[in-house]
Coordinates of C-alpha atoms and ligand atoms in Angstrom, one line a residue:
M270 CA 6.0 15.0 49.7
T271 CA 6.4 13.5 46.2
R272 CA 9.1 10.9 46.0
A273 CA 12.2 12.2 44.1
I274 CA 14.1 9.9 41.8
T275 CA 17.8 10.8 41.4
H276 CA 20.5 9.5 39.3
W277 CA 22.8 6.5 40.3
I278 CA 26.5 7.3 39.9
G279 CA 29.5 5.6 41.4
G280 CA 27.5 2.9 43.2
K281 CA 25.0 5.3 45.0
P282 CA 22.1 7.7 44.5
S283 CA 23.3 11.0 43.2
D284 CA 21.5 14.4 43.1
S285 CA 21.3 16.3 39.8
D286 CA 23.4 19.3 39.1
A287 CA 20.4 20.8 37.3
D288 CA 17.0 21.7 38.5
R289 CA 15.0 20.2 35.5
S290 CA 12.8 17.3 36.3
G291 CA 9.7 15.4 35.0
S292 CA 6.6 13.9 36.6
V293 CA 6.1 10.2 36.9
Y294 CA 2.5 9.0 36.9
D295 CA 0.6 6.0 38.1
P296 CA -1.3 5.4 34.8
A297 CA -4.1 3.5 36.5
T298 CA -5.0 6.6 38.6
G299 CA -3.6 9.5 36.7
Q300 CA -1.9 10.7 39.9
V301 CA 1.8 11.9 40.0
S302 CA 3.7 9.4 42.0
A303 CA 7.2 10.8 41.8
T304 CA 9.4 13.4 40.1
V305 CA 12.5 12.3 38.2
A306 CA 15.6 14.4 37.8
F307 CA 16.5 15.4 34.2
A308 CA 20.3 15.1 33.8
S309 CA 22.3 18.1 32.6
E310 CA 25.4 17.6 30.5
S311 CA 27.5 17.9 33.7
D312 CA 25.5 15.1 35.3
V313 CA 26.2 12.9 32.2
D314 CA 29.9 13.9 32.5
R315 CA 29.9 12.7 36.1
A316 CA 28.3 9.4 35.2
V317 CA 30.5 8.7 32.2
A318 CA 33.6 9.7 34.3
S319 CA 32.6 7.2 37.0
A320 CA 32.2 4.5 34.3
R321 CA 35.5 5.4 32.7
E322 CA 37.3 5.3 36.0
A323 CA 35.8 1.9 37.0
F324 CA 36.5 0.4 33.5
P325 CA 40.1 -0.7 33.7
R326 CA 39.8 -2.5 37.0
W327 CA 36.6 -4.3 35.9
R328 CA 38.1 -5.2 32.6
D329 CA 41.1 -6.7 34.4
T330 CA 38.8 -8.6 36.9
S331 CA 39.0 -12.3 36.1
I332 CA 36.2 -13.9 34.1
A333 CA 35.7 -16.1 37.2
N334 CA 35.0 -13.2 39.5
R335 CA 32.9 -11.3 37.0
T336 CA 30.8 -14.4 36.6
R337 CA 30.4 -14.7 40.4
V338 CA 28.9 -11.2 40.4
L339 CA 26.5 -12.2 37.6
F340 CA 25.4 -15.3 39.5
R341 CA 24.7 -13.3 42.6
F342 CA 22.8 -10.6 40.6
R343 CA 20.8 -13.5 39.0
E344 CA 19.8 -14.8 42.5
L345 CA 18.9 -11.4 43.8
L346 CA 16.8 -10.5 40.7
A347 CA 15.0 -13.8 40.9
A348 CA 14.3 -13.3 44.6
R349 CA 13.1 -9.7 44.1
A350 CA 11.2 -10.4 40.8
D351 CA 7.8 -9.6 42.3
D352 CA 9.1 -6.3 43.7
V353 CA 10.4 -5.3 40.2
A354 CA 7.1 -6.3 38.7
R355 CA 5.2 -4.1 41.1
V356 CA 7.4 -1.1 40.4
I357 CA 6.9 -1.7 36.6
T358 CA 3.1 -1.9 37.0
A359 CA 3.0 1.2 39.2
E360 CA 4.7 3.4 36.5
H361 CA 4.0 1.6 33.2
G362 CA 0.4 0.3 34.0
K363 CA 0.8 -3.2 32.4
V364 CA -0.9 -5.9 34.5
L365 CA 1.3 -7.6 37.2
S366 CA 1.5 -11.0 35.4
D367 CA 2.7 -9.3 32.3
A368 CA 5.3 -7.2 34.3
A369 CA 6.5 -10.5 35.9
G370 CA 6.9 -12.0 32.4
E371 CA 9.0 -9.1 31.4
V372 CA 11.3 -9.6 34.5
Q373 CA 11.5 -13.3 33.6
R374 CA 12.7 -12.6 30.1
G375 CA 15.3 -10.2 31.4
L376 CA 16.4 -12.8 33.9
E377 CA 17.0 -15.2 31.0
V378 CA 19.6 -12.8 29.6
V379 CA 21.3 -12.7 32.9
E380 CA 21.5 -16.5 32.9
F381 CA 22.9 -16.4 29.4
A382 CA 25.6 -13.9 30.6
C383 CA 26.5 -16.2 33.4
G384 CA 28.1 -18.3 30.7
A385 CA 30.7 -15.6 30.2
G386 CA 33.6 -18.0 30.3
Q387 CA 32.3 -19.9 27.3
L388 CA 31.0 -16.8 25.5
L389 CA 34.2 -14.8 25.6
K390 CA 36.5 -17.6 24.3
G391 CA 38.7 -16.7 21.3
G392 CA 40.1 -19.1 18.7
H393 CA 43.5 -20.7 18.3
S394 CA 45.3 -22.1 15.3
E395 CA 48.5 -23.9 15.9
N396 CA 51.1 -23.9 13.1
A397 CA 49.0 -21.5 10.8
S398 CA 52.3 -21.2 9.0
T399 CA 55.4 -23.2 9.7
G400 CA 56.3 -22.5 13.4
V401 CA 53.6 -19.7 13.5
D402 CA 50.6 -19.8 15.8
V403 CA 47.5 -17.5 15.6
H404 CA 45.0 -16.8 18.3
S405 CA 42.1 -14.3 18.6
L406 CA 40.8 -12.7 21.8
R407 CA 37.8 -10.7 22.8
Q408 CA 38.3 -7.5 24.8
P409 CA 35.7 -5.2 26.2
V410 CA 34.8 -2.0 24.2
G411 CA 35.0 0.4 27.2
V412 CA 32.0 2.5 28.3
A413 CA 28.6 1.4 27.0
A414 CA 25.6 3.7 26.9
I415 CA 22.1 2.1 27.0
I416 CA 19.1 4.2 26.2
S417 CA 15.8 2.4 26.7
P418 CA 12.2 3.0 26.0
F419 CA 9.1 3.2 28.4
N420 CA 7.5 -0.1 27.4
F421 CA 10.0 -2.6 29.0
P422 CA 11.6 -0.6 31.8
A423 CA 13.3 -3.7 33.2
M424 CA 13.7 -6.1 30.3
V425 CA 15.3 -3.9 27.8
P426 CA 18.0 -2.6 30.2
L427 CA 18.5 -6.4 30.9
W428 CA 18.9 -7.2 27.3
F429 CA 22.1 -5.2 27.3
A430 CA 23.6 -4.5 30.7
P431 CA 24.4 -8.2 31.8
L432 CA 26.3 -8.9 28.6
A433 CA 28.1 -5.6 28.6
I434 CA 29.2 -6.2 32.2
A435 CA 30.0 -9.8 31.6
A436 CA 32.3 -8.8 28.8
G437 CA 34.2 -6.3 31.1
N438 CA 32.6 -3.1 30.1
S439 CA 31.1 -0.4 32.3
V440 CA 27.6 0.9 31.6
V441 CA 25.7 4.2 31.8
L442 CA 21.9 3.5 31.5
K443 CA 19.5 6.2 30.5
P444 CA 16.1 4.8 31.0
S445 CA 12.7 6.2 29.9
E446 CA 11.7 9.2 32.0
K447 CA 8.2 7.9 32.0
D448 CA 8.9 4.8 34.2
P449 CA 12.4 5.3 35.7
S450 CA 12.1 3.4 39.0
A451 CA 12.8 -0.1 37.8
A452 CA 16.3 1.0 36.6
M453 CA 17.0 2.3 40.1
L454 CA 16.0 -1.1 41.6
L455 CA 18.3 -2.9 39.2
A456 CA 21.1 -0.5 40.2
E457 CA 20.6 -1.4 43.8
L458 CA 20.6 -5.1 43.0
W459 CA 23.9 -4.8 41.0
A460 CA 25.5 -3.1 44.1
E461 CA 24.2 -5.7 46.4
A462 CA 25.6 -8.4 44.1
G463 CA 29.1 -6.9 44.6
L464 CA 29.5 -5.1 41.3
P465 CA 32.2 -2.5 41.9
D466 CA 31.1 1.1 42.1
G467 CA 30.9 2.9 38.8
V468 CA 30.5 -0.2 36.6
F469 CA 26.7 0.4 36.4
N470 CA 25.4 3.9 36.5
V471 CA 22.0 5.5 35.7
V472 CA 21.2 9.0 34.5
H473 CA 17.7 10.0 34.0
G474 CA 16.3 12.6 31.6
D475 CA 15.4 13.5 28.1
K476 CA 17.1 14.6 24.9
V477 CA 19.7 16.6 26.8
A478 CA 21.0 13.4 28.5
V479 CA 20.7 11.4 25.4
D480 CA 22.7 13.9 23.2
A481 CA 25.4 14.2 25.9
L482 CA 25.9 10.5 25.8
L483 CA 25.8 10.2 22.0
T484 CA 28.5 12.9 21.6
H485 CA 30.7 12.1 24.7
S486 CA 34.3 11.3 23.8
D487 CA 34.5 8.7 26.7
V488 CA 31.4 6.7 25.5
D489 CA 32.5 3.8 23.2
A490 CA 29.3 2.0 22.4
V491 CA 25.6 2.9 22.3
S492 CA 22.7 0.5 22.5
F493 CA 19.3 2.1 21.8
V494 CA 15.7 1.0 21.8
G495 CA 12.8 3.2 21.0
S496 CA 10.9 4.7 18.2
T497 CA 12.2 4.7 14.6
P498 CA 12.8 8.4 14.1
I499 CA 14.8 8.6 17.4
A500 CA 16.6 5.3 16.6
Q501 CA 17.7 6.7 13.2
Y502 CA 18.8 9.9 14.9
V503 CA 20.8 8.0 17.6
Y504 CA 22.4 5.8 15.0
R505 CA 23.5 8.8 12.8
T506 CA 24.7 11.0 15.7
A507 CA 26.6 8.3 17.6
S508 CA 28.2 6.9 14.5
E509 CA 29.4 10.4 13.5
H510 CA 31.0 10.6 16.9
G511 CA 32.9 7.4 16.4
K512 CA 30.9 5.0 18.4
R513 CA 29.6 1.5 17.5
V514 CA 25.8 1.7 17.6
Q515 CA 22.9 -0.7 17.6
A516 CA 19.6 1.2 17.4
L517 CA 16.4 -0.8 17.6
G518 CA 13.3 1.1 16.3
G519 CA 9.5 0.7 15.9
A520 CA 7.4 -1.9 14.4
K521 CA 4.2 -2.9 12.6
N522 CA 3.9 -6.7 13.1
H523 CA 1.7 -8.7 10.8
M524 CA 0.0 -12.0 11.6
V525 CA -0.9 -13.8 8.4
V526 CA -3.7 -16.3 8.8
L527 CA -4.0 -18.8 5.9
P528 CA -7.3 -20.5 5.1
D529 CA -6.2 -23.8 6.6
A530 CA -5.3 -22.3 10.0
D531 CA -6.9 -23.4 13.3
L532 CA -9.1 -20.3 13.6
D533 CA -9.6 -20.6 17.4
L534 CA -5.9 -20.7 17.9
A535 CA -5.4 -17.8 15.6
A536 CA -8.1 -15.7 17.3
D537 CA -6.5 -16.4 20.7
A538 CA -3.1 -15.4 19.3
A539 CA -4.5 -12.2 17.7
V540 CA -6.1 -11.1 21.0
A541 CA -3.1 -12.0 23.1
G542 CA -0.6 -10.5 20.6
G543 CA -2.7 -7.4 19.9
F544 CA -3.8 -6.4 23.4
G545 CA -1.2 -7.8 25.8
S546 CA 0.4 -4.8 27.5
A547 CA -2.3 -2.6 25.9
G548 CA -0.5 -3.1 22.5
E549 CA 2.6 -1.3 23.9
R550 CA 5.0 -3.9 22.8
C551 CA 7.4 -3.6 19.9
M552 CA 6.4 -7.2 19.1
A553 CA 2.6 -6.6 19.4
I554 CA 0.5 -7.9 16.6
S555 CA -1.0 -4.7 15.0
A556 CA -2.2 -6.1 11.7
V557 CA -3.9 -9.3 11.0
V558 CA -3.8 -10.4 7.4
A559 CA -6.7 -12.8 6.8
V560 CA -6.4 -14.8 3.6
E561 CA -9.8 -15.4 2.2
P562 CA -12.2 -17.0 2.8
V563 CA -11.4 -16.9 6.6
A564 CA -11.8 -13.1 7.3
D565 CA -15.5 -13.1 8.4
A566 CA -15.1 -16.1 10.7
L567 CA -11.9 -14.8 12.2
V568 CA -13.2 -11.3 12.9
E569 CA -16.2 -12.9 14.6
K570 CA -13.9 -15.0 16.8
I571 CA -11.6 -12.2 17.6
S572 CA -14.4 -9.8 18.7
A573 CA -16.0 -12.5 20.8
R574 CA -12.8 -12.9 22.7
M575 CA -12.4 -9.2 23.1
A576 CA -15.7 -9.0 24.8
E577 CA -14.3 -11.2 27.6
L578 CA -11.3 -8.9 28.3
R579 CA -11.3 -7.1 31.6
V580 CA -9.6 -3.7 31.4
G581 CA -8.5 -2.1 34.6
D582 CA -5.9 -1.4 37.2
G583 CA -2.9 -3.8 36.7
R584 CA -3.0 -4.7 40.4
R585 CA -6.5 -6.0 40.2
N586 CA -6.1 -9.2 38.2
C587 CA -7.3 -7.6 35.0
D588 CA -6.3 -8.7 31.5
M589 CA -5.2 -5.3 30.2
G590 CA -4.1 -2.1 32.0
P591 CA -4.1 1.6 31.0
L592 CA -1.8 3.4 28.5
V593 CA 1.4 4.9 29.8
T594 CA 0.5 8.6 29.7
E595 CA -2.6 10.7 29.1
A596 CA -0.9 12.2 26.0
H597 CA -0.2 8.7 24.6
R598 CA -3.8 7.6 25.3
D599 CA -5.1 10.7 23.5
K600 CA -2.8 10.1 20.5
V601 CA -4.0 6.5 20.2
A602 CA -7.6 7.5 20.4
T603 CA -6.9 10.0 17.6
Y604 CA -6.0 7.1 15.4
V605 CA -9.3 5.4 16.2
D606 CA -11.0 8.6 14.9
A607 CA -8.8 8.6 11.9
G608 CA -9.6 4.9 11.1
V609 CA -13.4 5.7 11.2
A610 CA -12.9 8.8 9.0
A611 CA -10.9 6.8 6.5
G612 CA -13.7 4.3 6.1
A613 CA -12.4 1.3 8.0
S614 CA -15.1 -0.8 9.6
L615 CA -15.0 -0.3 13.5
V616 CA -16.0 -3.7 14.8
V617 CA -15.1 -3.1 18.5
D618 CA -14.8 0.5 19.9
G619 CA -12.5 0.8 23.0
R620 CA -13.3 4.4 23.5
G621 CA -15.4 4.9 26.7
Q622 CA -15.2 1.3 27.7
D623 CA -16.0 0.4 31.3
V624 CA -12.9 -0.3 33.4
D625 CA -12.1 -1.7 36.8
G626 CA -10.1 1.3 37.9
D627 CA -9.9 4.9 38.9
P628 CA -11.7 7.2 36.4
G629 CA -8.6 9.4 36.3
G630 CA -6.5 6.5 34.8
F631 CA -5.3 6.7 31.2
W632 CA -7.9 4.2 29.7
L633 CA -8.6 3.1 26.3
G634 CA -10.2 -0.3 25.7
P635 CA -9.3 -2.9 23.0
T636 CA -10.4 -1.7 19.6
L637 CA -10.8 -3.7 16.3
F638 CA -11.0 -2.5 12.8
D639 CA -11.9 -4.7 9.8
S640 CA -11.5 -4.0 6.1
V641 CA -8.5 -1.8 6.7
E642 CA -6.7 -0.6 3.5
P643 CA -2.9 -0.3 3.3
S644 CA -3.1 3.5 2.6
M645 CA -4.9 4.3 5.9
S646 CA -2.9 5.8 8.8
I647 CA -4.1 3.1 11.2
Y648 CA -2.1 0.8 9.0
T649 CA 0.9 2.9 7.9
D650 CA 1.7 4.2 11.3
E651 CA 2.9 2.4 14.5
I652 CA 0.0 3.2 16.8
F653 CA 1.5 1.5 19.9
G654 CA -1.8 0.9 21.6
P655 CA -4.7 -1.5 21.8
V656 CA -5.8 -1.1 18.2
L657 CA -5.9 -4.1 15.9
S658 CA -6.5 -3.9 12.2
V659 CA -7.7 -6.7 10.0
L660 CA -6.7 -6.6 6.3
R661 CA -8.1 -9.0 3.8
A662 CA -6.0 -10.7 1.2
D663 CA -7.0 -13.0 -1.6
S664 CA -3.9 -15.2 -1.7
Y665 CA -0.7 -16.1 0.2
E666 CA 1.2 -14.1 -2.4
E667 CA -0.9 -11.0 -1.8
A668 CA -0.4 -11.3 2.0
L669 CA 3.4 -11.7 1.6
A670 CA 3.6 -8.7 -0.7
L671 CA 1.8 -6.6 1.9
V672 CA 4.1 -7.6 4.7
N673 CA 7.2 -7.1 2.6
A674 CA 6.1 -3.7 1.4
N675 CA 5.8 -2.4 4.9
Q676 CA 8.6 -0.1 6.1
Y677 CA 9.1 -2.1 9.3
G678 CA 10.5 -5.6 9.7
N679 CA 10.6 -6.5 13.4
G680 CA 8.3 -9.5 14.0
T681 CA 5.7 -11.4 12.1
A682 CA 3.7 -14.6 12.5
I683 CA 2.0 -17.1 10.2
F684 CA -0.9 -19.3 11.3
T685 CA -1.4 -22.4 9.3
R686 CA -1.5 -26.2 9.4
D687 CA 0.7 -26.5 6.3
G688 CA 4.4 -26.9 7.1
G689 CA 5.4 -26.2 3.5
A690 CA 3.6 -22.9 3.5
A691 CA 5.1 -21.9 6.8
R692 CA 8.5 -22.9 5.6
R693 CA 8.0 -20.8 2.4
Y694 CA 6.9 -17.8 4.5
Q695 CA 9.9 -17.9 6.9
H696 CA 12.2 -18.0 3.8
E697 CA 10.4 -15.2 1.8
V698 CA 9.4 -12.7 4.4
E699 CA 11.6 -9.7 4.9
V700 CA 11.3 -9.6 8.7
G701 CA 13.9 -10.3 11.5
M702 CA 11.8 -12.5 13.8
V703 CA 9.2 -15.0 12.6
G704 CA 6.7 -17.0 14.5
V705 CA 5.0 -20.1 13.1
N706 CA 1.7 -20.4 15.0
V707 CA 3.4 -18.2 17.7
P708 CA 2.2 -14.6 17.8
V709 CA 5.0 -12.9 19.6
P710 CA 8.2 -14.7 18.6
V711 CA 10.7 -12.9 20.9
P712 CA 13.8 -15.1 20.6
V713 CA 15.2 -16.8 23.7
A714 CA 18.3 -15.4 25.3
Y715 CA 20.8 -17.6 23.5
Y716 CA 19.5 -16.3 20.0
S717 CA 19.6 -12.6 19.2
F718 CA 16.7 -10.1 19.1
G719 CA 16.5 -7.7 16.2
G720 CA 14.3 -6.6 13.3
W721 CA 15.1 -5.6 9.7
K722 CA 14.5 -2.4 7.7
S723 CA 13.3 0.5 9.8
S724 CA 13.1 -1.6 12.8
L725 CA 16.9 -1.7 13.4
F726 CA 19.8 0.6 12.5
G727 CA 23.1 -1.1 12.7
D728 CA 24.1 -4.7 11.8
V729 CA 24.3 -6.4 15.2
H730 CA 21.2 -7.5 17.0
A731 CA 20.5 -7.4 20.8
Y732 CA 21.6 -10.1 23.3
G733 CA 22.6 -13.7 22.4
P734 CA 25.8 -14.1 20.3
D735 CA 25.3 -10.7 18.7
G736 CA 25.3 -9.1 22.1
I737 CA 28.7 -10.6 22.9
Q738 CA 29.9 -9.4 19.5
F739 CA 28.7 -5.9 20.0
Y740 CA 30.3 -5.5 23.5
T741 CA 33.7 -6.9 22.5
R742 CA 36.5 -6.0 20.1
T743 CA 38.4 -8.9 18.7
K744 CA 42.2 -8.9 18.4
V745 CA 44.2 -11.4 16.5
V746 CA 47.7 -12.3 17.6
T747 CA 50.2 -13.9 15.3
S748 CA 53.3 -15.4 17.1
R749 CA 56.5 -17.3 16.2
W750 CA 58.6 -18.8 18.9
H751 CA 61.4 -20.5 17.1
E752 CA 64.6 -22.0 18.2
H753 CA 67.6 -19.7 18.0
V754 CA 69.4 -20.3 14.6
P755 CA 72.8 -18.6 14.4
G756 CA 73.2 -16.1 11.5
S757 CA 70.5 -13.9 9.8
A758 CA 67.3 -15.1 8.0
L759 CA 66.3 -11.6 6.8
D760 CA 63.5 -11.8 4.1
L761 CA 61.6 -8.6 2.9
S762 CA 59.0 -10.5 0.9
F763 CA 55.3 -10.3 2.0
P764 CA 54.6 -13.0 4.7
S765 CA 52.8 -16.0 3.3
T766 CA 51.8 -19.2 4.7
T767 CA 54.4 -21.9 4.1
Ligands
NAD2246 P1 11.1 7.0 22.3 O1 11.8 6.8 21.0 O2 10.1 8.1 22.5 O3 12.1 7.0 23.5 C1 13.1 6.1 23.7 C2 14.3 6.7 24.4 O4 14.8 7.8 23.7 C3 13.9 7.3 25.8 O5 14.9 7.0 26.7 C4 13.7 8.7 25.5 O6 14.0 9.5 26.7 C5 14.7 9.0 24.4 N1 14.3 10.1 23.5 C6 13.0 10.5 23.2 N2 13.0 11.5 22.4 C7 14.3 11.8 22.1 C8 14.9 12.8 21.3 N3 14.3 13.6 20.5 N4 16.3 12.8 21.3 C9 17.0 11.9 22.0 N5 16.5 11.0 22.8 C10 15.1 10.9 22.9 O7 10.3 5.6 22.5 P2 9.2 5.2 23.6 O8 8.0 5.9 23.4 O9 9.9 5.3 25.0 O10 9.1 3.6 23.3 C11 8.2 3.1 22.4 C12 8.9 2.8 21.1 O11 10.0 1.9 21.2 C13 8.0 2.2 20.0 O12 8.3 2.8 18.8 C14 8.5 0.7 20.0 O13 8.2 0.0 18.9 C15 9.9 0.9 20.3 N6 10.5 -0.3 20.8 C16 11.2 -1.1 20.0 C17 11.8 -2.3 20.5 C18 12.6 -3.1 19.5 O14 13.2 -4.0 20.0 N7 12.7 -2.8 18.2 C19 11.6 -2.7 21.7 C20 10.8 -1.9 22.6 C21 10.3 -0.7 22.1

């Protein structure tokens, strides 16, 4: 019997009202490991109703008691981190150490949310006008929907849910249908931590579930992470339905290597940033811009390191696992064909590479192109696989212009020994997250994560201070408590500060 993954509504597993479902695969074997229910509109209704019903009590639960739940959740997640990592590897395919890293980055957001008491403070101004005090407060928004992608099945839900919950909201999570089990494990841990039933719900499914959330009158906020076309659609649709929305999209992350860079460090970074998680990271390096005369030496060092990579089953101590589905593997392989046809120089061909894994797995080895031109589809499109392109630039200015002309602006990195050049780059580049000699500059939990341009729709980034801003509404109270003065002091003029 194949395992059946159901929704999680009202603090417990919940069967679907519909009979639609999808298959979940073990990407390292190609075998179906489970089926996942696809929610109908009525399933989404039940989940949102459960969240709505739980909301007032959770909102009115003291910050102290909410924080205690978060601390317990933090302890449980830390204790079960290896279990969560195993679940991720079994459905996503990334190697176990990488899955463990994902859980760790999610845990950091939980730890940040444990500071709810400090984060939710308002401001107070005594005597703003004579005898008049003003204070501001932060209140939860209501029901928050979280729609997450396949590539971080635990970390992306953990970017959002802990802060939404800390702020007093209730949550409906719609994880990717490709690797839905991590979300169910998180739901169990929330329940074990003592989170009241209905504050954290999970519905599985596809566009039907997403559309039902985006248009539901009882959903107040939507946090989305996924590809750019869907992010744009989610932003537009949910905004039209009166919700606040943050929709994080795709990426093409450039790593600029200046002539004075330490080329060994840069080559290590290009290989780690390009092929970690098989390139299925929104912060993966997909384009290396080598500022001449370093390109030949850099390409040689990168390809030498690629020859050392062990590709195989993520449970076998390999460096890189399979891609998430057969269809995605085939799509990425099509880009390799397109790069060859367009005239890029194929330095390392990952097609047909030997792997330490089942022949039925969704394999594609690390692939390197040199002399890539900006017009080629391997450069213009987000491939989201283990395909790294090297472009050659004659100057810093040419490299910068290339990065800034790209439609995406998620992450970028510069490799140099020149602090002045790095400082100039971080100032001039139109990208939301910048690394200086750091290839994958994912901000720590107390900063916020978000790209620019087609990498983010909305104005508020994920987690950190922006996360608190997104999940709260501010209210400003102006009050006067004056001693009783006999007679009337009626005045119809506009209130001014005196
Ligand atoms: P995706 O856009 O296919 O799916 C994301 C979510 O949207 C899933 O839950 C999916 O079920 C849902 N969805 C898919 N098609 C839909 C449709 N037509 N209508 C409504 N909902 C739909 O993305 P993915 O393939 O799961 O994830 C990879 C993408 O996510 C990449 O583009 C990657 O760059 C991006 N990503 C971005 C960030 C970031 O922070 N900017 C982080 C991780 C991933």
